[in-house]
Amino acid sequence: MQQRHLQMIALAGTLGTGLFLGSGKAIVHSGPAGALIAYCLVGSVVWGMIQSLAEMMCYAPISGGYIHYAERWLHPSAGFALGWMQWYSGVISLPTEIVSASIIIGFWDIDPAIDDIPRSHLIAYITVLSVVCSLINYFGVRWFGEAEFVFAIIKILLILGLIIAGLVVDLGGGPDHKRIGFQYWKNPGAFAAYPVDGSVGKFTGWFTTLLQAAFSFGGVESLAMACAEVENPRANIRKAARLLFYRILFFYVCGILIVGMLVPYNDSLLLNSTGDGAAASPFVIAFNRAGIKALPSIINAGVLSSAFSAADSGLYSTSRMLYGLALRGQAPRIFAKTLKNGLPIVALSFSTLFITLSYMSLSNGAQTVLNWLSNLTSIATFICWGTICVTFLRFKAGCESHGIIRAESKYFYNRFQPFPAYWAIFWCFVVVLFNGYQVFIKGMWDTSDFFIAYINIPIVFILFGGHWIFAGRKSFPKGSELDMYSNIPGPEVDVDLHPPTTKFGKFFRWLL
């Protein structure tokens, strides 16, 4: 991949249905202020995690990314557990996005007789999207990079347009000229109570929204999977990590702020929404009421590209995870087989098989499947972020023990470390431990919800313990025992192979 591919993926690669459609659910559960605080908090956790990951990536831009770092600098069993957890989390997310994209297409294909998408049409949409998503990845990393570059531009234009249009409508610039301002922060209020009433409900509603925010941010760590396949990796990784702060601030924080200004949390359309298309977007609800009728189809097209892009990038990252595990002997060696152009054909083919889980929606109901899979993925995301930050602390200890002065790095160094890592670890631990609080409220026990909330914890311990037992029961290495030198690319990879030659190209390079 070239520099422009990685920068656009970093800027908008994981913008998807979690933000465009899921923001309505966030407002319903916690209110506009609660949702804003939740997205700011999760954004700060993501920033702390990326600060930790980027420094390790710039030091060692190698295949396997954060999974290899966990194996190398934390513990071999930690790398094994994290790798397999992230792989299964990634492959079960693939059908989530494919089903989302299929339902979004159905926005234009509702049968009035049944008030739903015809079953045969839904099967066709799922099949076509699955085939196209797979082909893009089979064509190789250059095709994947170009596809994600185009999708990123579409998503950036969409979110910019929604934020600007939302602000115009809020200030009374719509056809109805009704000024909204912050009136919904006063009536019905800034915080919503969920799932119980009162002050406790407002706190638990905010806490619930943390998971929704995590699903919106999920995937930012996948930058590490691409670091071995990008030109001039250290310089481009540094730029990508720095872009993330502005992405969090503008796209996510400004986006959720505008949403909270446009629609009240007790809006009947939000409360009754099934979350399956543009009609579920709070932007569409607000624009329709303002008399702007053309935007729903435009938004739907943009959200469709977002959902498809998320599936496309998810297939890319999961295939590279499995390939990296195989290279290090933590997965069957057959998954390390590549074509002449370096494409991990077996790992990609095996990961692609899980797209067929999309057809589960045909029998169990799309929304049930989507909620179940997305919740399961959100918890795995927090476990992954926390593990990355713990790995960074061990990386830091290794540098100190080997006399490596991190502050002298010309590519990436954060003088506030390790505090960003500690901050991210704390909140990841809190969310993972208490995310299933709702089932412990009197009268609200649900075995399925309990399973979704906590199944990842025993899975991680089983993976770690099983590998630890069968791999020789190694203890956690000391800082002086960590491998800080072998197989790490030198300065020969830090070469700009495609320097800009035009004024526009130089401006674009400066901008990104």
Coordinates of C-alpha atoms in Angstrom, one line a residue:
M1 CA 0.0 0.0 0.0
Q2 CA 1.0 3.6 -0.6
Q3 CA 1.0 6.4 1.9
R4 CA -2.3 7.8 0.7
H5 CA -4.0 4.4 1.3
L6 CA -2.9 4.1 4.9
Q7 CA -3.7 7.7 5.7
M8 CA -7.2 7.5 4.4
I9 CA -7.8 4.1 6.1
A10 CA -6.6 5.7 9.3
L11 CA -8.8 8.7 8.9
A12 CA -12.0 7.0 7.9
G13 CA -11.4 3.2 7.7
T14 CA -13.7 2.2 10.5
L15 CA -16.4 4.8 10.1
G16 CA -19.4 2.6 9.7
T17 CA -22.9 1.8 10.8
G18 CA -21.9 2.1 14.5
L19 CA -21.7 5.9 14.1
F20 CA -24.1 6.6 11.3
L21 CA -27.0 4.4 12.6
G22 CA -25.9 3.4 16.1
S23 CA -25.7 7.0 17.4
G24 CA -29.5 6.9 17.7
K25 CA -29.3 4.0 20.1
A26 CA -26.7 5.9 22.1
I27 CA -29.0 8.9 22.4
V28 CA -31.9 6.8 23.5
H29 CA -29.9 5.0 26.2
S30 CA -28.0 7.9 27.8
G31 CA -29.4 11.2 26.4
P32 CA -27.4 13.8 24.4
A33 CA -25.0 14.7 27.2
G34 CA -24.5 11.1 28.3
A35 CA -23.7 10.0 24.8
L36 CA -21.3 12.9 24.3
I37 CA -19.4 12.1 27.5
A38 CA -19.4 8.4 26.6
Y39 CA -18.0 9.0 23.1
C40 CA -15.4 11.4 24.6
L41 CA -14.3 8.9 27.2
V42 CA -14.0 6.0 24.7
G43 CA -12.2 8.4 22.4
S44 CA -9.7 9.1 25.1
V45 CA -9.2 5.4 25.7
V46 CA -8.6 4.9 21.9
W47 CA -6.1 7.8 21.8
G48 CA -4.2 6.3 24.8
M49 CA -4.2 2.9 23.1
I50 CA -3.0 4.2 19.7
Q51 CA -0.2 6.2 21.4
S52 CA 1.0 3.0 22.9
L53 CA 0.6 1.0 19.7
A54 CA 2.1 3.5 17.4
E55 CA 5.3 3.7 19.3
M56 CA 5.7 -0.1 19.1
M57 CA 4.7 -0.1 15.4
C58 CA 7.3 2.6 14.6
Y59 CA 10.0 0.6 16.5
A60 CA 9.1 -2.7 14.8
P61 CA 6.9 -2.4 11.6
I62 CA 6.6 -6.2 11.2
S63 CA 4.0 -8.7 10.2
G64 CA 1.4 -9.7 12.8
G65 CA 1.2 -6.2 14.4
Y66 CA 0.0 -6.0 18.0
I67 CA -0.5 -9.8 18.2
H68 CA 3.2 -10.3 17.5
Y69 CA 4.1 -7.6 20.0
A70 CA 2.1 -9.3 22.7
E71 CA 3.8 -12.6 22.0
R72 CA 7.3 -10.9 21.9
W73 CA 7.1 -8.5 24.7
L74 CA 4.3 -9.7 27.0
H75 CA 4.2 -13.5 26.9
P76 CA 4.0 -16.0 24.1
S77 CA 0.7 -17.3 25.5
A78 CA -0.7 -13.8 25.6
G79 CA 0.0 -13.4 21.9
F80 CA -1.7 -16.7 21.2
A81 CA -4.8 -15.8 23.2
L82 CA -5.0 -12.3 21.8
G83 CA -4.5 -13.5 18.2
W84 CA -7.2 -16.1 18.2
M85 CA -9.6 -14.0 20.2
Q86 CA -9.2 -11.1 17.7
W87 CA -9.5 -13.5 14.8
Y88 CA -12.8 -15.0 15.9
S89 CA -14.0 -11.6 16.9
G90 CA -13.2 -10.3 13.4
V91 CA -14.7 -13.2 11.5
I92 CA -18.0 -13.0 13.5
S93 CA -18.1 -9.2 12.7
L94 CA -18.0 -9.9 8.9
P95 CA -21.6 -11.2 8.7
T96 CA -22.7 -8.3 10.9
E97 CA -21.6 -5.8 8.3
I98 CA -22.8 -7.9 5.3
V99 CA -26.3 -8.2 6.9
S100 CA -26.3 -4.5 7.7
A101 CA -25.4 -3.7 4.1
S102 CA -28.0 -6.0 2.8
I103 CA -30.8 -4.5 4.9
I104 CA -29.6 -1.0 3.9
I105 CA -30.1 -1.9 0.3
G106 CA -33.6 -3.0 1.2
F107 CA -34.4 0.6 2.0
W108 CA -35.1 0.9 -1.8
D109 CA -36.8 -2.5 -2.0
I110 CA -39.6 -2.7 0.5
D111 CA -42.5 -4.9 -0.6
P112 CA -45.7 -3.0 0.4
A113 CA -47.6 -6.3 0.7
I114 CA -45.4 -7.5 3.6
D115 CA -43.8 -4.2 4.6
D116 CA -40.4 -5.8 4.4
I117 CA -37.6 -6.9 2.1
P118 CA -38.6 -10.0 0.0
R119 CA -36.7 -13.0 1.3
S120 CA -35.3 -13.9 -2.1
H121 CA -34.0 -10.4 -2.6
L122 CA -32.2 -10.4 0.8
I123 CA -30.5 -13.7 -0.1
A124 CA -29.4 -12.1 -3.4
Y125 CA -28.0 -9.0 -1.7
I126 CA -26.1 -11.0 0.9
T127 CA -24.6 -13.2 -1.9
V128 CA -23.5 -10.4 -4.1
L129 CA -22.0 -8.4 -1.3
S130 CA -20.2 -11.4 0.0
V131 CA -18.7 -12.3 -3.4
V132 CA -17.6 -8.7 -4.1
C133 CA -16.0 -8.3 -0.7
S134 CA -14.1 -11.5 -1.2
L135 CA -12.9 -10.7 -4.7
I136 CA -11.5 -7.3 -3.6
N137 CA -9.3 -9.1 -1.0
Y138 CA -8.3 -11.9 -3.5
F139 CA -7.1 -9.3 -6.0
G140 CA -4.4 -8.4 -3.5
V141 CA -3.4 -5.5 -1.1
R142 CA -3.2 -2.9 -3.9
W143 CA -6.8 -3.5 -4.9
F144 CA -7.9 -3.5 -1.2
G145 CA -6.0 -0.2 -0.7
E146 CA -7.6 1.5 -3.7
A147 CA -11.1 0.3 -2.7
E148 CA -10.7 1.5 0.9
F149 CA -9.3 4.8 -0.4
V150 CA -12.5 5.4 -2.4
F151 CA -14.7 4.2 0.5
A152 CA -12.9 6.5 2.9
I153 CA -13.5 9.5 0.7
I154 CA -17.2 8.7 0.5
K155 CA -17.5 8.3 4.2
I156 CA -15.6 11.5 4.9
L157 CA -17.8 13.4 2.6
L158 CA -20.9 11.8 4.2
I159 CA -20.0 12.6 7.8
L160 CA -18.9 16.2 6.8
G161 CA -22.1 16.7 5.0
L162 CA -24.2 15.3 7.9
I163 CA -22.4 17.5 10.4
I164 CA -22.8 20.6 8.3
A165 CA -26.4 19.9 7.3
G166 CA -27.2 19.0 10.9
L167 CA -25.8 22.3 12.2
V168 CA -27.7 24.2 9.5
V169 CA -31.0 22.5 10.4
D170 CA -30.3 23.0 14.1
L171 CA -29.8 26.7 13.6
G172 CA -33.0 27.1 11.6
G173 CA -31.6 26.9 8.1
G174 CA -34.0 24.1 7.0
P175 CA -37.1 24.6 4.8
D176 CA -39.2 24.9 8.0
H177 CA -36.8 27.6 9.5
K178 CA -37.4 26.1 12.9
R179 CA -34.4 26.8 15.2
I180 CA -33.7 23.9 17.6
G181 CA -30.5 24.9 19.4
F182 CA -30.0 23.0 22.6
Q183 CA -33.7 22.8 23.5
Y184 CA -33.6 19.0 23.7
W185 CA -30.9 19.2 26.3
K186 CA -33.5 21.0 28.5
N187 CA -36.6 19.1 27.5
P188 CA -36.7 16.1 27.8
G189 CA -33.2 16.6 29.3
A190 CA -29.4 16.1 28.9
F191 CA -29.4 12.5 30.4
A192 CA -31.7 9.6 29.8
A193 CA -32.3 6.8 32.4
Y194 CA -31.8 3.3 31.2
P195 CA -32.7 0.5 32.1
V196 CA -34.0 1.8 35.5
D197 CA -35.3 5.2 36.5
G198 CA -33.7 7.9 38.5
S199 CA -30.1 9.0 39.0
V200 CA -28.9 5.4 39.0
G201 CA -30.6 4.9 35.6
K202 CA -28.8 7.9 34.2
F203 CA -25.5 6.5 35.2
T204 CA -26.2 3.0 33.9
G205 CA -27.5 4.4 30.7
W206 CA -24.3 6.3 30.2
F207 CA -22.3 3.2 31.0
T208 CA -24.3 1.1 28.5
T209 CA -23.5 3.6 25.8
L210 CA -19.8 2.9 26.3
L211 CA -20.3 -0.4 24.5
Q212 CA -22.1 1.3 21.6
A213 CA -19.2 3.8 21.4
A214 CA -16.7 1.0 21.4
F215 CA -18.5 -0.7 18.5
S216 CA -18.3 2.7 16.6
F217 CA -14.5 3.0 17.3
G218 CA -13.8 -0.7 16.9
G219 CA -11.1 -1.6 14.3
V220 CA -8.8 1.4 14.7
E221 CA -6.1 -1.0 16.0
S222 CA -6.2 -2.8 12.7
L223 CA -3.7 -0.3 11.4
A224 CA -1.1 -2.5 12.9
M225 CA -2.0 -5.3 10.5
A226 CA -1.1 -3.2 7.6
C227 CA 2.2 -1.8 8.9
A228 CA 4.2 -4.6 7.1
E229 CA 2.5 -4.0 3.8
V230 CA 2.9 -0.2 3.5
E231 CA 5.7 1.8 1.9
N232 CA 7.9 3.8 4.2
P233 CA 6.1 2.3 7.2
R234 CA 7.5 4.3 10.1
A235 CA 6.8 7.7 8.6
N236 CA 3.3 6.7 7.5
I237 CA 2.4 5.1 10.8
R238 CA 3.4 8.2 12.6
K239 CA 1.2 10.3 10.3
A240 CA -1.7 7.9 10.7
A241 CA -1.5 7.9 14.5
R242 CA -1.5 11.7 14.6
L243 CA -4.5 11.9 12.3
L244 CA -6.5 9.8 14.8
F245 CA -6.8 12.6 17.3
Y246 CA -8.5 14.8 14.8
R247 CA -10.7 12.0 13.5
I248 CA -11.9 11.3 17.1
L249 CA -12.5 15.0 17.8
F250 CA -14.3 15.9 14.6
F251 CA -16.0 12.8 13.2
Y252 CA -17.1 11.1 16.5
V253 CA -17.3 13.9 19.1
C254 CA -18.8 16.5 16.7
G255 CA -21.0 13.9 15.1
I256 CA -22.6 12.7 18.4
L257 CA -22.9 16.3 19.6
I258 CA -24.9 17.3 16.5
V259 CA -27.1 14.1 16.8
G260 CA -27.9 15.1 20.4
M261 CA -29.0 18.5 19.3
L262 CA -31.3 17.3 16.5
V263 CA -33.4 14.6 18.0
P264 CA -34.7 14.2 21.6
Y265 CA -33.9 10.9 23.3
N266 CA -37.6 10.1 23.8
D267 CA -38.4 10.6 20.1
S268 CA -41.0 7.9 19.1
L269 CA -39.1 7.2 15.8
L270 CA -35.9 6.5 17.7
L271 CA -37.5 4.4 20.3
N272 CA -39.4 2.3 17.8
S273 CA -36.5 2.0 15.3
T274 CA -35.2 -1.4 14.4
G275 CA -31.8 0.1 13.4
D276 CA -31.9 -1.4 9.9
G277 CA -31.4 1.4 7.5
A278 CA -31.3 5.1 6.8
A279 CA -34.7 5.5 8.5
A280 CA -33.0 4.5 11.8
S281 CA -30.5 7.4 11.5
P282 CA -31.3 10.4 13.8
F283 CA -30.0 12.6 10.9
V284 CA -32.8 11.3 8.6
I285 CA -35.4 11.8 11.3
A286 CA -34.3 15.4 11.8
F287 CA -34.0 16.2 8.1
N288 CA -37.4 14.7 7.3
R289 CA -39.0 16.9 10.0
A290 CA -37.2 19.9 8.7
G291 CA -38.8 19.2 5.3
I292 CA -35.6 18.0 3.5
K293 CA -36.9 14.9 1.7
A294 CA -34.0 14.0 -0.7
L295 CA -31.4 13.2 2.0
P296 CA -32.5 9.8 3.2
S297 CA -31.5 8.0 0.0
I298 CA -28.2 9.9 -0.1
I299 CA -27.5 9.0 3.4
N300 CA -28.5 5.4 2.8
A301 CA -26.0 5.1 -0.1
G302 CA -23.3 6.5 2.1
V303 CA -24.1 4.2 5.0
L304 CA -24.1 1.3 2.5
S305 CA -20.6 2.0 1.5
S306 CA -19.6 2.3 5.1
A307 CA -21.0 -1.1 6.0
F308 CA -19.4 -2.8 3.0
S309 CA -16.1 -1.1 3.7
A310 CA -16.2 -2.4 7.3
A311 CA -16.7 -5.9 6.0
D312 CA -13.9 -5.5 3.4
S313 CA -11.4 -4.2 5.9
G314 CA -12.5 -6.8 8.4
L315 CA -11.7 -9.6 6.0
Y316 CA -8.3 -8.1 5.2
S317 CA -7.3 -7.8 8.9
T318 CA -8.6 -11.3 10.0
S319 CA -6.7 -13.0 7.1
R320 CA -3.5 -11.2 8.1
M321 CA -4.0 -12.2 11.8
L322 CA -4.4 -15.8 10.9
Y323 CA -1.4 -15.6 8.6
G324 CA 0.7 -14.0 11.3
L325 CA -0.3 -16.7 13.8
A326 CA 0.7 -19.4 11.4
L327 CA 4.1 -17.8 10.8
R328 CA 4.9 -17.9 14.5
G329 CA 3.7 -21.5 14.9
Q330 CA 0.5 -20.6 16.7
A331 CA -1.8 -21.8 14.0
P332 CA -1.5 -24.7 11.5
R333 CA 1.4 -24.0 9.1
I334 CA -0.9 -24.3 6.0
F335 CA -2.3 -20.9 6.9
A336 CA 1.1 -19.4 6.2
K337 CA 1.0 -20.4 2.5
T338 CA 1.1 -17.5 0.1
L339 CA 1.0 -16.8 -3.6
K340 CA 3.9 -15.4 -5.5
N341 CA 2.6 -11.8 -4.8
G342 CA 2.6 -12.5 -1.0
L343 CA -1.2 -13.0 -0.7
P344 CA -2.0 -15.3 2.2
I345 CA -4.3 -17.4 0.1
V346 CA -5.2 -20.1 2.6
A347 CA -5.7 -17.8 5.6
L348 CA -7.9 -15.5 3.4
S349 CA -9.9 -18.4 2.1
F350 CA -10.6 -19.8 5.5
S351 CA -11.6 -16.4 6.9
T352 CA -13.8 -15.8 3.9
L353 CA -15.9 -18.9 4.8
F354 CA -17.3 -17.2 7.9
I355 CA -19.1 -14.6 5.7
T356 CA -21.7 -17.4 5.1
L357 CA -22.9 -16.8 8.7
S358 CA -24.7 -13.8 7.2
Y359 CA -27.4 -16.2 6.1
M360 CA -28.3 -16.8 9.8
S361 CA -30.3 -13.6 9.6
L362 CA -32.8 -15.3 7.3
S363 CA -34.0 -17.6 10.0
N364 CA -33.3 -15.9 13.3
G365 CA -34.2 -12.3 12.5
A366 CA -31.6 -9.8 11.4
Q367 CA -31.8 -7.5 14.4
T368 CA -31.3 -10.3 16.9
V369 CA -28.2 -11.6 15.1
L370 CA -26.8 -8.1 14.7
N371 CA -27.2 -7.2 18.4
W372 CA -25.8 -10.5 19.6
L373 CA -22.7 -10.3 17.4
S374 CA -22.0 -6.6 17.8
N375 CA -22.2 -6.9 21.7
L376 CA -19.8 -9.9 21.6
T377 CA -17.4 -7.9 19.4
S378 CA -17.5 -4.8 21.6
I379 CA -16.2 -6.7 24.7
A380 CA -13.4 -8.3 22.7
T381 CA -12.5 -4.8 21.5
F382 CA -11.9 -3.6 25.1
I383 CA -9.9 -6.7 25.9
C384 CA -7.7 -6.1 22.9
W385 CA -7.1 -2.5 23.7
G386 CA -6.2 -3.3 27.3
T387 CA -3.8 -6.0 26.2
I388 CA -2.1 -3.7 23.7
C389 CA -1.4 -1.1 26.5
V390 CA -0.1 -3.8 28.9
T391 CA 2.2 -4.9 26.1
F392 CA 3.4 -1.4 25.7
L393 CA 4.4 -1.3 29.4
R394 CA 6.5 -4.4 28.9
F395 CA 8.0 -2.9 25.7
K396 CA 8.9 0.2 27.7
A397 CA 10.5 -2.0 30.4
G398 CA 12.4 -3.8 27.7
C399 CA 13.7 -0.6 26.2
E400 CA 14.9 0.6 29.7
S401 CA 16.6 -2.7 30.5
H402 CA 18.4 -2.7 27.1
G403 CA 19.5 0.9 27.3
I404 CA 17.2 2.0 24.4
I405 CA 16.3 5.7 24.8
R406 CA 12.8 6.0 23.5
A407 CA 12.9 9.8 23.5
E408 CA 15.5 9.7 20.8
S409 CA 13.2 8.1 18.3
K410 CA 12.8 10.3 15.3
Y411 CA 9.5 8.7 14.4
F412 CA 7.2 8.4 17.5
Y413 CA 7.5 9.2 21.1
N414 CA 4.9 10.5 23.6
R415 CA 6.4 12.2 26.6
F416 CA 3.3 11.6 28.7
Q417 CA 3.7 7.8 28.6
P418 CA 3.0 5.6 30.5
F419 CA -0.1 7.6 31.8
P420 CA -2.1 7.3 28.5
A421 CA -1.5 3.5 28.7
Y422 CA -2.6 3.4 32.4
W423 CA -5.7 5.4 31.6
A424 CA -6.7 3.0 28.8
I425 CA -6.0 -0.1 30.8
F426 CA -8.2 1.2 33.7
W427 CA -11.2 1.8 31.6
C428 CA -10.9 -1.4 29.6
F429 CA -10.8 -3.3 32.9
V430 CA -13.8 -1.5 34.3
V431 CA -15.9 -2.0 31.1
V432 CA -15.0 -5.7 30.7
L433 CA -15.8 -6.4 34.3
F434 CA -19.1 -4.5 34.6
N435 CA -20.5 -4.6 31.1
G436 CA -23.0 -7.2 32.1
Y437 CA -24.4 -5.3 35.1
Q438 CA -27.9 -5.3 33.7
V439 CA -28.5 -9.0 34.3
F440 CA -27.8 -8.5 38.0
I441 CA -30.6 -6.0 38.4
K442 CA -33.5 -7.6 40.2
G443 CA -36.0 -9.0 37.7
M444 CA -33.7 -8.5 34.7
W445 CA -31.7 -11.8 34.6
D446 CA -31.2 -13.1 31.1
T447 CA -28.9 -16.1 30.4
S448 CA -28.2 -15.0 26.9
D449 CA -27.2 -11.5 27.9
F450 CA -25.0 -12.9 30.6
F451 CA -23.3 -15.2 28.1
I452 CA -22.7 -12.3 25.7
A453 CA -21.3 -10.1 28.4
Y454 CA -18.8 -12.4 29.9
I455 CA -18.0 -15.3 27.5
N456 CA -14.9 -13.6 26.2
I457 CA -13.2 -13.7 29.6
P458 CA -13.2 -17.5 30.0
I459 CA -12.3 -17.9 26.3
V460 CA -9.2 -15.7 26.8
F461 CA -8.1 -17.6 29.9
I462 CA -8.7 -21.0 28.2
L463 CA -6.6 -19.9 25.2
F464 CA -3.9 -18.5 27.4
G465 CA -3.9 -21.4 29.9
G466 CA -4.0 -24.1 27.1
H467 CA -1.1 -22.6 25.3
W468 CA 0.9 -22.0 28.5
I469 CA 0.5 -25.7 29.5
F470 CA 1.3 -27.2 26.1
A471 CA 4.1 -24.7 25.2
G472 CA 6.3 -25.5 28.2
R473 CA 4.8 -23.3 31.0
K474 CA 7.1 -20.4 30.5
S475 CA 7.1 -17.6 33.1
F476 CA 6.6 -13.9 32.2
P477 CA 10.0 -12.6 31.0
K478 CA 11.9 -9.9 32.7
G479 CA 12.7 -6.7 30.9
S480 CA 16.3 -7.7 30.3
E481 CA 15.0 -11.0 28.7
L482 CA 12.8 -9.4 26.1
D483 CA 13.9 -9.6 22.4
M484 CA 14.3 -6.0 21.3
Y485 CA 16.4 -6.6 18.2
S486 CA 15.9 -9.7 16.1
N487 CA 14.1 -9.5 12.7
I488 CA 13.2 -5.8 13.1
P489 CA 13.5 -3.9 9.8
G490 CA 16.3 -1.3 9.7
P491 CA 16.4 2.1 8.1
E492 CA 16.4 0.5 4.6
V493 CA 12.6 0.3 4.7
D494 CA 12.2 4.0 5.5
V495 CA 12.2 5.1 1.9
D496 CA 9.6 7.2 0.2
L497 CA 9.1 5.3 -3.1
H498 CA 6.5 7.6 -4.5
P499 CA 7.4 11.2 -3.6
P500 CA 4.9 13.8 -4.8
T501 CA 5.9 15.7 -7.9
T502 CA 3.0 18.1 -8.4
K503 CA 1.8 21.0 -6.2
F504 CA -1.5 19.2 -5.6
G505 CA 0.4 16.0 -4.7
K506 CA 2.6 17.9 -2.2
F507 CA -0.5 19.6 -0.7
F508 CA -2.2 16.3 -0.3
R509 CA 0.9 14.8 1.3
W510 CA 1.1 17.7 3.7
L511 CA -2.6 17.5 4.5
L512 CA -2.4 13.8 5.3

